mmCIF file of C-alpha atoms in Angstrom:
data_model
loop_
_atom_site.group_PDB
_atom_site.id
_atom_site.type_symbol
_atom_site.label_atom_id
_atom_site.label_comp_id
_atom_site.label_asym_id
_atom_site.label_seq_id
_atom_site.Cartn_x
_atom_site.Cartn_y
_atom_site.Cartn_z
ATOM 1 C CA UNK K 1 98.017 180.395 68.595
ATOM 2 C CA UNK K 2 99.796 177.072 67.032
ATOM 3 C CA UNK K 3 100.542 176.122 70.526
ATOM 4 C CA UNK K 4 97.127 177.180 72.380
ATOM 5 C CA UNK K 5 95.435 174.585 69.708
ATOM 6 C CA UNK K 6 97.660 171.898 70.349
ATOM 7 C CA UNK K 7 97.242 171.869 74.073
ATOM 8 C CA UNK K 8 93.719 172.092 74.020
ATOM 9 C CA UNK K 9 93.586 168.875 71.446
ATOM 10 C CA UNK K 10 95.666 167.006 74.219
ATOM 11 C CA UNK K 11 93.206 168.057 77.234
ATOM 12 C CA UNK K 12 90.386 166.829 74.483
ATOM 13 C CA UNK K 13 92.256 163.539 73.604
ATOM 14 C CA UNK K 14 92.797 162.972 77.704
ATOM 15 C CA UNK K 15 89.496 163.316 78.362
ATOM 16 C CA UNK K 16 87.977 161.732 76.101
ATOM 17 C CA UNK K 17 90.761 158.730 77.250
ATOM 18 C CA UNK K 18 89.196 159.106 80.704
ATOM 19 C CA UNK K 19 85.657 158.626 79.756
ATOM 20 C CA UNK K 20 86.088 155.736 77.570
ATOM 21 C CA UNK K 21 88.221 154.031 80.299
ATOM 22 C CA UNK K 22 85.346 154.874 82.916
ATOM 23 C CA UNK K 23 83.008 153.219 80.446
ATOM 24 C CA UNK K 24 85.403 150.256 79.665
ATOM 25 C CA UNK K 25 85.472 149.528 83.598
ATOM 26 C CA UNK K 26 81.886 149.759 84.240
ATOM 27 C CA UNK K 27 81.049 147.209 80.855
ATOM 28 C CA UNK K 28 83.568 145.132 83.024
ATOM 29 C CA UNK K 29 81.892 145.854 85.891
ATOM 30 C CA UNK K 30 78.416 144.545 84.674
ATOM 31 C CA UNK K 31 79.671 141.507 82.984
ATOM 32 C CA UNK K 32 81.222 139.985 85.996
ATOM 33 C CA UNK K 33 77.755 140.859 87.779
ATOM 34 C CA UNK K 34 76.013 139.206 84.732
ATOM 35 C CA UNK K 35 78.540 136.022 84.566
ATOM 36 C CA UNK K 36 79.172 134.994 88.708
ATOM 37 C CA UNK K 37 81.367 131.964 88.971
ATOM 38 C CA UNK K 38 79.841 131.418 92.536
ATOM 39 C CA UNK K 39 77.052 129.311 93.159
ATOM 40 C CA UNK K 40 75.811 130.094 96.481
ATOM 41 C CA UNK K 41 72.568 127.170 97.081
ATOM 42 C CA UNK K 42 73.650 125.922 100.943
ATOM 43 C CA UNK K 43 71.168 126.123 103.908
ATOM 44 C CA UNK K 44 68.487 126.744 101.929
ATOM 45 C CA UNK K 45 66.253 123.291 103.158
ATOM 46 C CA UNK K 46 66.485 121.988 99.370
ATOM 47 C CA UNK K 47 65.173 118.469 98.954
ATOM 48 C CA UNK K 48 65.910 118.839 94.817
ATOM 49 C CA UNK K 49 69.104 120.470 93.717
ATOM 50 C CA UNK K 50 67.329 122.846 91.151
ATOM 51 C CA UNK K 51 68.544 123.971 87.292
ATOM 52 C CA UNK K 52 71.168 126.498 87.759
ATOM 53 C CA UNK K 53 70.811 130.084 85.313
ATOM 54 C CA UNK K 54 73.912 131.252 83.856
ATOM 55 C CA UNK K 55 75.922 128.065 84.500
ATOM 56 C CA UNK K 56 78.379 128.941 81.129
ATOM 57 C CA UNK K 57 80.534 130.467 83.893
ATOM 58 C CA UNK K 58 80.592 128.705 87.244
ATOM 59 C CA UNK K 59 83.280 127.424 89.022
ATOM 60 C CA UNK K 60 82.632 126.936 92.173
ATOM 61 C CA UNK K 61 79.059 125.119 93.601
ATOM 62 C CA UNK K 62 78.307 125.123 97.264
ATOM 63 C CA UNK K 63 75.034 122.798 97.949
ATOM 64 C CA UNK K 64 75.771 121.727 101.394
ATOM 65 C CA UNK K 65 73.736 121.599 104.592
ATOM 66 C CA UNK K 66 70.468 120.732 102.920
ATOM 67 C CA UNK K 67 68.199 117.524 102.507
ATOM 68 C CA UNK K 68 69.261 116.646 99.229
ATOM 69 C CA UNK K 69 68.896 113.059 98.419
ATOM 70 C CA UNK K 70 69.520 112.616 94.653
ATOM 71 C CA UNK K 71 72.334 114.551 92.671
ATOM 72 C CA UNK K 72 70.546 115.400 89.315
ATOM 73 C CA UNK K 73 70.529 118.712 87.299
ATOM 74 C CA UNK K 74 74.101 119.586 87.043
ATOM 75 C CA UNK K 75 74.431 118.419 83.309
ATOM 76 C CA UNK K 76 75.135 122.135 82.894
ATOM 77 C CA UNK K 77 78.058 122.514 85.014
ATOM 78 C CA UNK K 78 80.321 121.301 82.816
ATOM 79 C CA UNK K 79 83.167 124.458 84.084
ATOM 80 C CA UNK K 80 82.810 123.646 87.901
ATOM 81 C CA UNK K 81 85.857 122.595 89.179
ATOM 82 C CA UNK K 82 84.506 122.384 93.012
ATOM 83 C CA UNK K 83 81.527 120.936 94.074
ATOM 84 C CA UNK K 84 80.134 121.111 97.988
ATOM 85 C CA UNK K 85 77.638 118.255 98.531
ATOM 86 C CA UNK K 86 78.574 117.079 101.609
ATOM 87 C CA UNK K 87 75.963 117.573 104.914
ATOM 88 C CA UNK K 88 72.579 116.510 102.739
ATOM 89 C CA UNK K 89 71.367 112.343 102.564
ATOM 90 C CA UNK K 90 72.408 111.431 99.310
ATOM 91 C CA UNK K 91 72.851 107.831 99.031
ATOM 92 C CA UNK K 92 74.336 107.044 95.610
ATOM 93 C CA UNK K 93 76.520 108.681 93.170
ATOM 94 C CA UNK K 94 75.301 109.730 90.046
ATOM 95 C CA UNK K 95 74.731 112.295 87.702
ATOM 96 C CA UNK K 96 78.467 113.724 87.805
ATOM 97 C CA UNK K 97 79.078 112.320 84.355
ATOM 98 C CA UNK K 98 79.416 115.866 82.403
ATOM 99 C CA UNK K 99 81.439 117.573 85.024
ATOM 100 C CA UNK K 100 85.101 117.179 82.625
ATOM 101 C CA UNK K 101 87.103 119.575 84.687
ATOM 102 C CA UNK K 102 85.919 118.877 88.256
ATOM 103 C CA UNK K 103 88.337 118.485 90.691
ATOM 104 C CA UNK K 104 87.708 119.004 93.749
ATOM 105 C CA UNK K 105 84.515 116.970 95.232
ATOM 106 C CA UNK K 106 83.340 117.045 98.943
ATOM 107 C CA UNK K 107 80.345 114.329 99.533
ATOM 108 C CA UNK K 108 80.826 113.677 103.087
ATOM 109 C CA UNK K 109 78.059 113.006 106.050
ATOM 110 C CA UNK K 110 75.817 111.349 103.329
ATOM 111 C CA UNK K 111 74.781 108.021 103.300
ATOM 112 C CA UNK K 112 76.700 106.679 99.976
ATOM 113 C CA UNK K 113 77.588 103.221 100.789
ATOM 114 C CA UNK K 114 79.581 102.473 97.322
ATOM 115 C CA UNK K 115 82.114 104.736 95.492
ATOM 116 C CA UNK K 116 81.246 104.561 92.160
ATOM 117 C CA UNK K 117 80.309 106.566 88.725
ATOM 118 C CA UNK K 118 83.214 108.454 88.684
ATOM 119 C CA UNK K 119 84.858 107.541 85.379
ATOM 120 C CA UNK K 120 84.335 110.456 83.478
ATOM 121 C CA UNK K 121 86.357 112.746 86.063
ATOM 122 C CA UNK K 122 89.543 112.519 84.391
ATOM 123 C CA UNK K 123 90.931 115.583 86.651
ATOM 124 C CA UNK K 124 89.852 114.935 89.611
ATOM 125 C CA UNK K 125 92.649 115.838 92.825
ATOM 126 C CA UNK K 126 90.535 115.554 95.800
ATOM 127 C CA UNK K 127 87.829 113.430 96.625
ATOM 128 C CA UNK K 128 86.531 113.520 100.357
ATOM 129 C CA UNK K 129 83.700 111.144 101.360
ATOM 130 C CA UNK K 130 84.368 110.497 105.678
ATOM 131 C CA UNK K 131 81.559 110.031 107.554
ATOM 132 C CA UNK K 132 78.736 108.189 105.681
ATOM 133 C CA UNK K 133 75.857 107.209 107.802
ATOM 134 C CA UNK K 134 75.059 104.135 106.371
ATOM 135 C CA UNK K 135 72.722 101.829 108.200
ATOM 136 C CA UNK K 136 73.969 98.333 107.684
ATOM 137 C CA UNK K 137 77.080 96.798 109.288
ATOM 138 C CA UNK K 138 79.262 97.129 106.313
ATOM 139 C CA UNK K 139 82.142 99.519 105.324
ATOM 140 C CA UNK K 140 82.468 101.532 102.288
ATOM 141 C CA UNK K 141 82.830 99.612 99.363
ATOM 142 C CA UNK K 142 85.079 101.070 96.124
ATOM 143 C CA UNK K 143 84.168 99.591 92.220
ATOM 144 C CA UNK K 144 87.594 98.852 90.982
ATOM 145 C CA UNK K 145 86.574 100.429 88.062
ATOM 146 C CA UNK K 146 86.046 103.658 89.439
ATOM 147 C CA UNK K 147 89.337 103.416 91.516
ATOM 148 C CA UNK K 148 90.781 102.741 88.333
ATOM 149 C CA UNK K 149 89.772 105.514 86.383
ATOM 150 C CA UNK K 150 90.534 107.706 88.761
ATOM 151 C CA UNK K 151 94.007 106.667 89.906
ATOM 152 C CA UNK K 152 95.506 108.946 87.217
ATOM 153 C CA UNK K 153 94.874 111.705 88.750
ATOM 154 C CA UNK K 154 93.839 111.803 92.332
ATOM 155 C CA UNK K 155 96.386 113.287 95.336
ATOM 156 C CA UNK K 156 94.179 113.272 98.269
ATOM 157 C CA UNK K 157 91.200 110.850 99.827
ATOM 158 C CA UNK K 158 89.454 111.466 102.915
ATOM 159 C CA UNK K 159 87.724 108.032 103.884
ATOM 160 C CA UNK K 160 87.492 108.295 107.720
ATOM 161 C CA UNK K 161 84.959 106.592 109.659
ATOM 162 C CA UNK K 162 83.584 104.728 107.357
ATOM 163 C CA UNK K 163 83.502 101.128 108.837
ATOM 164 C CA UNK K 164 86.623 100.183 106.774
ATOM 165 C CA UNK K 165 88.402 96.830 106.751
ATOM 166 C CA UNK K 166 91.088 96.503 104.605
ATOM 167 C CA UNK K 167 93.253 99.176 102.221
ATOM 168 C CA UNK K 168 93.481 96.917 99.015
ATOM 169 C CA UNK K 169 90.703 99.191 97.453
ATOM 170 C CA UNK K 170 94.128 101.782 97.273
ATOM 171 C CA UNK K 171 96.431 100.059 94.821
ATOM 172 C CA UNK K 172 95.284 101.734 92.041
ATOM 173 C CA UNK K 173 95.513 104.797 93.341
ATOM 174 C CA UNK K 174 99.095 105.371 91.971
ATOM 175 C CA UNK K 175 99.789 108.963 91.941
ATOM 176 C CA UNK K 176 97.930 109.617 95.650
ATOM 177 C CA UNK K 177 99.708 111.825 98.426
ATOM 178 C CA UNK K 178 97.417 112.391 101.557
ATOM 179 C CA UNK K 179 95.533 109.259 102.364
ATOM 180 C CA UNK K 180 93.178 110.244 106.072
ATOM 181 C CA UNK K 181 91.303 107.335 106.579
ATOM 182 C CA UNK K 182 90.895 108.091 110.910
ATOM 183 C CA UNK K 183 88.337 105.514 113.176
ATOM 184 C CA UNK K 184 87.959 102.974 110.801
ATOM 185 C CA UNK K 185 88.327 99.090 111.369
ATOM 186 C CA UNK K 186 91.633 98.118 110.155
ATOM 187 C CA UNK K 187 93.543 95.446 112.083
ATOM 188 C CA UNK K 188 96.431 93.845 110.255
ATOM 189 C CA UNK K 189 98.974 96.558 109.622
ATOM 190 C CA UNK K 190 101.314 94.394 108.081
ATOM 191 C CA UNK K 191 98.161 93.970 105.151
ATOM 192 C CA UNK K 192 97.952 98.208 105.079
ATOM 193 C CA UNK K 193 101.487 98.423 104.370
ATOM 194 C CA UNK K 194 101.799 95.677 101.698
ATOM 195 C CA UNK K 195 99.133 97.638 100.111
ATOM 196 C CA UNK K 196 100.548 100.867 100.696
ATOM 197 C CA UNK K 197 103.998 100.506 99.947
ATOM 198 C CA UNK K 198 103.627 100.412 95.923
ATOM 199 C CA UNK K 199 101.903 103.584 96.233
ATOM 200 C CA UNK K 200 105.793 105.831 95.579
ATOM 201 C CA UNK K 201 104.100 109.782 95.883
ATOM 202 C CA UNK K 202 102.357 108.846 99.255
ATOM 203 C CA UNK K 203 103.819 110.722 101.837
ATOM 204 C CA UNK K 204 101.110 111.235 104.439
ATOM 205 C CA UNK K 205 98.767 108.750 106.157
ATOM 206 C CA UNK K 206 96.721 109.372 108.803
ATOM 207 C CA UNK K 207 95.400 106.170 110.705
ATOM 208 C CA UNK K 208 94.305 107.427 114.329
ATOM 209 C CA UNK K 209 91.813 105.412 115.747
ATOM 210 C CA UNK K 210 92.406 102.496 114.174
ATOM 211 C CA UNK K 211 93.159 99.491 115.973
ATOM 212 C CA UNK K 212 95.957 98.202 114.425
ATOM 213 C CA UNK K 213 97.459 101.631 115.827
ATOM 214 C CA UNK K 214 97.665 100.440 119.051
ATOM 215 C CA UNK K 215 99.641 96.962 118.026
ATOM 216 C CA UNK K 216 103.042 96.077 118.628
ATOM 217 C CA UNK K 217 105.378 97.407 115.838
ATOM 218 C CA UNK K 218 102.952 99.200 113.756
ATOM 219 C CA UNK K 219 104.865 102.637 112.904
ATOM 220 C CA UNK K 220 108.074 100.635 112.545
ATOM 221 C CA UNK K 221 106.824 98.290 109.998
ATOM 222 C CA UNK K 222 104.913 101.039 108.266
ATOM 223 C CA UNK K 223 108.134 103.852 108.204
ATOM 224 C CA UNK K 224 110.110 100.480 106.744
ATOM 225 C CA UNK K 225 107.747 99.213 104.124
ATOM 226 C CA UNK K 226 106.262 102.387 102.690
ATOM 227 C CA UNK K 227 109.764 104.213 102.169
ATOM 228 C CA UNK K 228 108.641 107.375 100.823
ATOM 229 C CA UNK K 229 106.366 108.545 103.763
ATOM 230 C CA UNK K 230 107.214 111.368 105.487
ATOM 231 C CA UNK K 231 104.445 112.209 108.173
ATOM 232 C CA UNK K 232 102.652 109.087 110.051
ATOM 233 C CA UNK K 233 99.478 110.341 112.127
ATOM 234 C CA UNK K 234 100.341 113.844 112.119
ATOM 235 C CA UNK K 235 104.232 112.865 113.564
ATOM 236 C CA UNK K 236 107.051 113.932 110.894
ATOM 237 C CA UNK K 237 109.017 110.913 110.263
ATOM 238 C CA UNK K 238 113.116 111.806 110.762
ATOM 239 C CA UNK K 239 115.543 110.760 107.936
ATOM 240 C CA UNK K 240 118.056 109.027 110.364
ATOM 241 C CA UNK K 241 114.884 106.804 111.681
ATOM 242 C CA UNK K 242 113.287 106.225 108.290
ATOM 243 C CA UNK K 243 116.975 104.509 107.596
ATOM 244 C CA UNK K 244 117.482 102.623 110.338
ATOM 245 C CA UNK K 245 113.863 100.704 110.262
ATOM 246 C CA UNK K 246 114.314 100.209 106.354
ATOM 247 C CA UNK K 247 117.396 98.676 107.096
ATOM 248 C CA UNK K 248 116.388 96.574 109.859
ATOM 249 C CA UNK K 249 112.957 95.393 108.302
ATOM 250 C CA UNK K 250 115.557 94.654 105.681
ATOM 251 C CA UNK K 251 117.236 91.668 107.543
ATOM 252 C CA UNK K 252 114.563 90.659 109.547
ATOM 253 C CA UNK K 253 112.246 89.780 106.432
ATOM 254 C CA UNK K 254 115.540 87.967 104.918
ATOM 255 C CA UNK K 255 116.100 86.112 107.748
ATOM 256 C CA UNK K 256 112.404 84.905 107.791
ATOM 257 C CA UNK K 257 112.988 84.098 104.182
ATOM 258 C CA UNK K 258 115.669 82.070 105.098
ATOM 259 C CA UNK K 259 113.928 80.149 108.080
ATOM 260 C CA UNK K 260 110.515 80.050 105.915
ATOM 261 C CA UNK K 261 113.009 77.940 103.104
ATOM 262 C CA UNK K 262 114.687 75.582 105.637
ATOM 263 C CA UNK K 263 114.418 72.342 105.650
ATOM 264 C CA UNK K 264 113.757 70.660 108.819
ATOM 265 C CA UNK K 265 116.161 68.090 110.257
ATOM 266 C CA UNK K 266 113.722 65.164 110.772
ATOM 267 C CA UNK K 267 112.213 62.555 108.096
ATOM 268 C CA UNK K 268 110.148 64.825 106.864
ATOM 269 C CA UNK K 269 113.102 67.141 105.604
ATOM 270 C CA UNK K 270 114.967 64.771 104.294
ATOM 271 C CA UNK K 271 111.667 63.570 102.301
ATOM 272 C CA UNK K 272 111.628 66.977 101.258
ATOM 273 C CA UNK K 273 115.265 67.656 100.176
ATOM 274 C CA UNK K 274 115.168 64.043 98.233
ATOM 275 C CA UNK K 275 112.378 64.740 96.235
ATOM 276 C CA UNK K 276 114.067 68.440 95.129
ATOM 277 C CA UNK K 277 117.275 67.424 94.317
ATOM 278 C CA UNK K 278 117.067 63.490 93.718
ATOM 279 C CA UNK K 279 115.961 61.197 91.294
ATOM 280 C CA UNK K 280 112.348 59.662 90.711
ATOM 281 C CA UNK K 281 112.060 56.140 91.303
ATOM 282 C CA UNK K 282 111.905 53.527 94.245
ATOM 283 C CA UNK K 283 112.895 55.318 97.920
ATOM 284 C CA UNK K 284 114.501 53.372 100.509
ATOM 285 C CA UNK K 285 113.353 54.338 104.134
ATOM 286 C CA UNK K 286 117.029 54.806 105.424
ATOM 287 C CA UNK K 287 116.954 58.451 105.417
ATOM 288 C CA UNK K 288 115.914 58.915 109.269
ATOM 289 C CA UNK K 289 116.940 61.441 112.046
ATOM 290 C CA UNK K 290 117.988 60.835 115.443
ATOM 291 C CA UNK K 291 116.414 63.612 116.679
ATOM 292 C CA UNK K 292 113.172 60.900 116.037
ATOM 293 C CA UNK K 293 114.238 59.000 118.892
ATOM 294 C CA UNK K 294 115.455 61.201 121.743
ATOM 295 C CA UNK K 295 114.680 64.750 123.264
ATOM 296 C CA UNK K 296 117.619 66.063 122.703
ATOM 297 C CA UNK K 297 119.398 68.906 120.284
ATOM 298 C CA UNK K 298 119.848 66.477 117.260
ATOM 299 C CA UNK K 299 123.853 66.779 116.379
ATOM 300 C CA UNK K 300 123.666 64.742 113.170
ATOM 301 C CA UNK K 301 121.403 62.987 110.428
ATOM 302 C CA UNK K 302 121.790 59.681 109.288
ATOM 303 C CA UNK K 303 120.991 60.004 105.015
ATOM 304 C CA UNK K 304 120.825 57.496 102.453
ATOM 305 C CA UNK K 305 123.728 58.199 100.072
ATOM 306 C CA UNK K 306 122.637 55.541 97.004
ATOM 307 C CA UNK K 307 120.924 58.236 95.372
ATOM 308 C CA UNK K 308 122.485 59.645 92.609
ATOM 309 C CA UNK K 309 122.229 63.620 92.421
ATOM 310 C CA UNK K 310 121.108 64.662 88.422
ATOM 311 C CA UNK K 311 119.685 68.547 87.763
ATOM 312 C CA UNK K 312 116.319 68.966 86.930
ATOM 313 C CA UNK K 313 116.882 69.316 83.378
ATOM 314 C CA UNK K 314 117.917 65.798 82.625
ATOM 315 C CA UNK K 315 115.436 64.066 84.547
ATOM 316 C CA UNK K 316 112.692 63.965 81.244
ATOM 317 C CA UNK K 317 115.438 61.832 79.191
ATOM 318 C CA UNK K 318 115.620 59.245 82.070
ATOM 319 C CA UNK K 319 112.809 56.943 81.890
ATOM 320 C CA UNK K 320 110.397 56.410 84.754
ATOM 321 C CA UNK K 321 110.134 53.047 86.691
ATOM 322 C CA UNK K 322 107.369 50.966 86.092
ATOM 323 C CA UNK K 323 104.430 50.938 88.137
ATOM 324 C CA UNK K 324 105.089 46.989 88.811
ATOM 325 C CA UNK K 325 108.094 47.607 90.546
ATOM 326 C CA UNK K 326 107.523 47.309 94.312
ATOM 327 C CA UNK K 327 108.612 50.856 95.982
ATOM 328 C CA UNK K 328 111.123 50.628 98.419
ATOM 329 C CA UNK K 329 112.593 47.137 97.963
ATOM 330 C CA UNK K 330 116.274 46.658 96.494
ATOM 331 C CA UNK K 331 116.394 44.603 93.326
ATOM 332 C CA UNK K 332 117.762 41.449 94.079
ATOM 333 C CA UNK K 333 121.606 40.809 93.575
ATOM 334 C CA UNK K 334 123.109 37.588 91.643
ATOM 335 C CA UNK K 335 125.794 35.665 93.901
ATOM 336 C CA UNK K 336 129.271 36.133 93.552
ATOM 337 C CA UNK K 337 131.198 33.984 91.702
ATOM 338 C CA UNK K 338 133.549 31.479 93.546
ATOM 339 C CA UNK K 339 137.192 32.303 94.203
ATOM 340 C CA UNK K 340 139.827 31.222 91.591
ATOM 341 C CA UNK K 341 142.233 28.302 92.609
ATOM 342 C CA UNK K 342 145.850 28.040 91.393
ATOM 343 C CA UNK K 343 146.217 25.011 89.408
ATOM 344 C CA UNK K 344 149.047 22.896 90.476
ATOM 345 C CA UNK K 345 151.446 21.732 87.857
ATOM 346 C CA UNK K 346 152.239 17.968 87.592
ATOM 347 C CA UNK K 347 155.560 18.198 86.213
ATOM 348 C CA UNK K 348 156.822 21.555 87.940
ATOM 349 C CA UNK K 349 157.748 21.790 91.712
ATOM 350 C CA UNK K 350 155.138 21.612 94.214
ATOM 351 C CA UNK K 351 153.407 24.948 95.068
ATOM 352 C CA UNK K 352 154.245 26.169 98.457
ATOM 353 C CA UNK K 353 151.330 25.166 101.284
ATOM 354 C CA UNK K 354 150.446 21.840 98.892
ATOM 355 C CA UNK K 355 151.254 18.268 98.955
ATOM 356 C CA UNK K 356 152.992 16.912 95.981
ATOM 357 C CA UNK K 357 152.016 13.624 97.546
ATOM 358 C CA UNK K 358 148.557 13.295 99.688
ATOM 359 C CA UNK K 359 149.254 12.485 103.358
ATOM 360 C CA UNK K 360 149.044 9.231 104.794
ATOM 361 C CA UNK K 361 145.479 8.403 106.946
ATOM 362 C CA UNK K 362 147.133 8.111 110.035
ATOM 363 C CA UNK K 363 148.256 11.110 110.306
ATOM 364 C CA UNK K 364 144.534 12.512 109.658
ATOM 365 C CA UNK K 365 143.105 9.895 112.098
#
């Protein structure tokens, strides 16, 4: 009988298990219906974005494809971490102030013409904003500020066809990894990459349709200056490649260090090299260059040697000519003195080459 109670306590205990677990999953069940982190508001023709209901728990908001043209109202979607805005005609951004852990923001085929107001995204990763229909001539401007702010943080920027010229806007972009900025209006690719190449965790850039693209030496100077890339318009870069440009953008920048540095072998040069390494004062104009007076390959240069070479450091303890000396006259010299004579003695023998006695006139006659 002992054991007939005890199994019949253990069917009671499992089932009573069962029902509370059945109960326990449909309480679950009803909450997640109650709390949705989905906010489904897309092709719906809004011209307002309206107050959400139950916005404690939302993630994710999807307002796309409508005729928005103001973003207002989402003070209370302070847990969305992606926001869908892109397809409406918004033409400023604003009202994203609250929105602490967004990170993911998609605003493009508006007609923003500045990127601005983002400060208070501290987490923001991805911020795409291609295609803005704006309806002067001008690109997309960036507020440094905003650029600023937001440098901490973001990895990826979509900014294609957007009338851009330049890529100086992306300095302070320092931790960014996927830069697609595709039909814009850059030019100077040598500019880009100065810009680009203090960025160290980019690795992909996408440039088709620019027309610096279609210039002499543009992936070659970008794959040497920005060292870390790794794909250049959708083309993996190899390692052996990468090298061999870095290397070779290496010596060719040196050598137009070099060249930029040289003096030229004319008077101008020479004007040059005096007034680096010489001392101040009166110049004379001796220091002049054959290559001045002929057509040929000039083999050597004629240069004043009576100045005296002295380092920079000294030259404050020397004191500076006057201003009444006349520039590029000597200072006169005194005459020599007159040659000494040997002075004959009377009483001694005659010196050799002199008379002891004077010779007689008719012999000078």
């Amino acid at each position: 009988m002992n054991n007939i109670n005890i199994s019949t306590t253990i069917e009671g205990t499992e089932s009573t298990l069962q029902k509370q677990a059945k109960k326990l999953a449909k309480l679950r069940n009803k909450e997640t219906f109650r709390r949705p982190t989905h906010l489904f508001m897309h092709e719906k023709c809004l011209t307002k974005i309206p107050k959400p209901k139950n916005s404690n728990h939302l993630i994710y908001a999807y307002y796309h494809n409508n005729h928005i043209t103001k973003i207002e109202n989402l003070d209370l979607l302070y847990n969305v971490t992606h926001l869908h805005l892109q397809w409406n005609k918004i033409t400023k951004i604003e009202g994203l102030e609250n929105l602490y852990n967004l990170k993911k923001l998609y605003l493009g085929n508006n007609c923003i013409s500045v990127v601005e107001n983002l400060e208070g995204l501290k987490y923001l990763e991805e911020l795409h904003i291609e295609k803005q229909n704006m309806d002067n001539a001008d690109g997309l401007c960036f507020d440094p500020r905003t650029m600023v702010s937001i440098g901490a943080s973001l990895r990826i920027i979509n900014v294609s066809e957007n009338k851009i010229t330049d890529m100086a806007w992306a300095r302070p972009l320092r931790r960014l990894e996927v830069l697609i900025a595709k039909k814009n209006n850059l030019e100077d690719y040598q500019a880009a990459a100065d810009n680009l190449c203090m960025i160290v965790g980019l690795v992909d850039v996408n440039f088709i349709g620019n027309p610096m693209t279609r210039k002499h030496r543009y992936k070659e100077t970008m794959i040497a200056r920005c060292a870390q890339l790794r794909v250049l318009d959708t083309v993996m870069i190899h390692h052996t490649s990468k090298t061999f440009l870095q290397s070779f953008d290496k010596v060719v920048r040196l050598r137009q260090l070099h060249e930029r540095n040289k003096l030229d072998m004319n008077q101008r040069g020479a004007d040059e090299f005096l007034e680096l390494n010489m001392l101040p004062g009166p110049r004379a104009h001796s220091a002049l260059s054959i290559s001045e007076y002929s057509n040929q390959k000039p083999k050597m240069t004629a240069v004043d040697s009576s100045y005296t070479f002295m380092p920079r450091a000294f030259w404050r303890s020397r004191p500076a000519p006057s201003p009444r000396e006349p520039v590029g006259v000597a200072p006169p010299m005194e005459a020599p003195p007159p040659p000494k004579q040997p002075i004959a003695d009377p009483s001694g023998p005659p010196i050799k080459g002199i008379l002891k006695k004077p010779m007689p006139i008719k012999y000078l006659s």
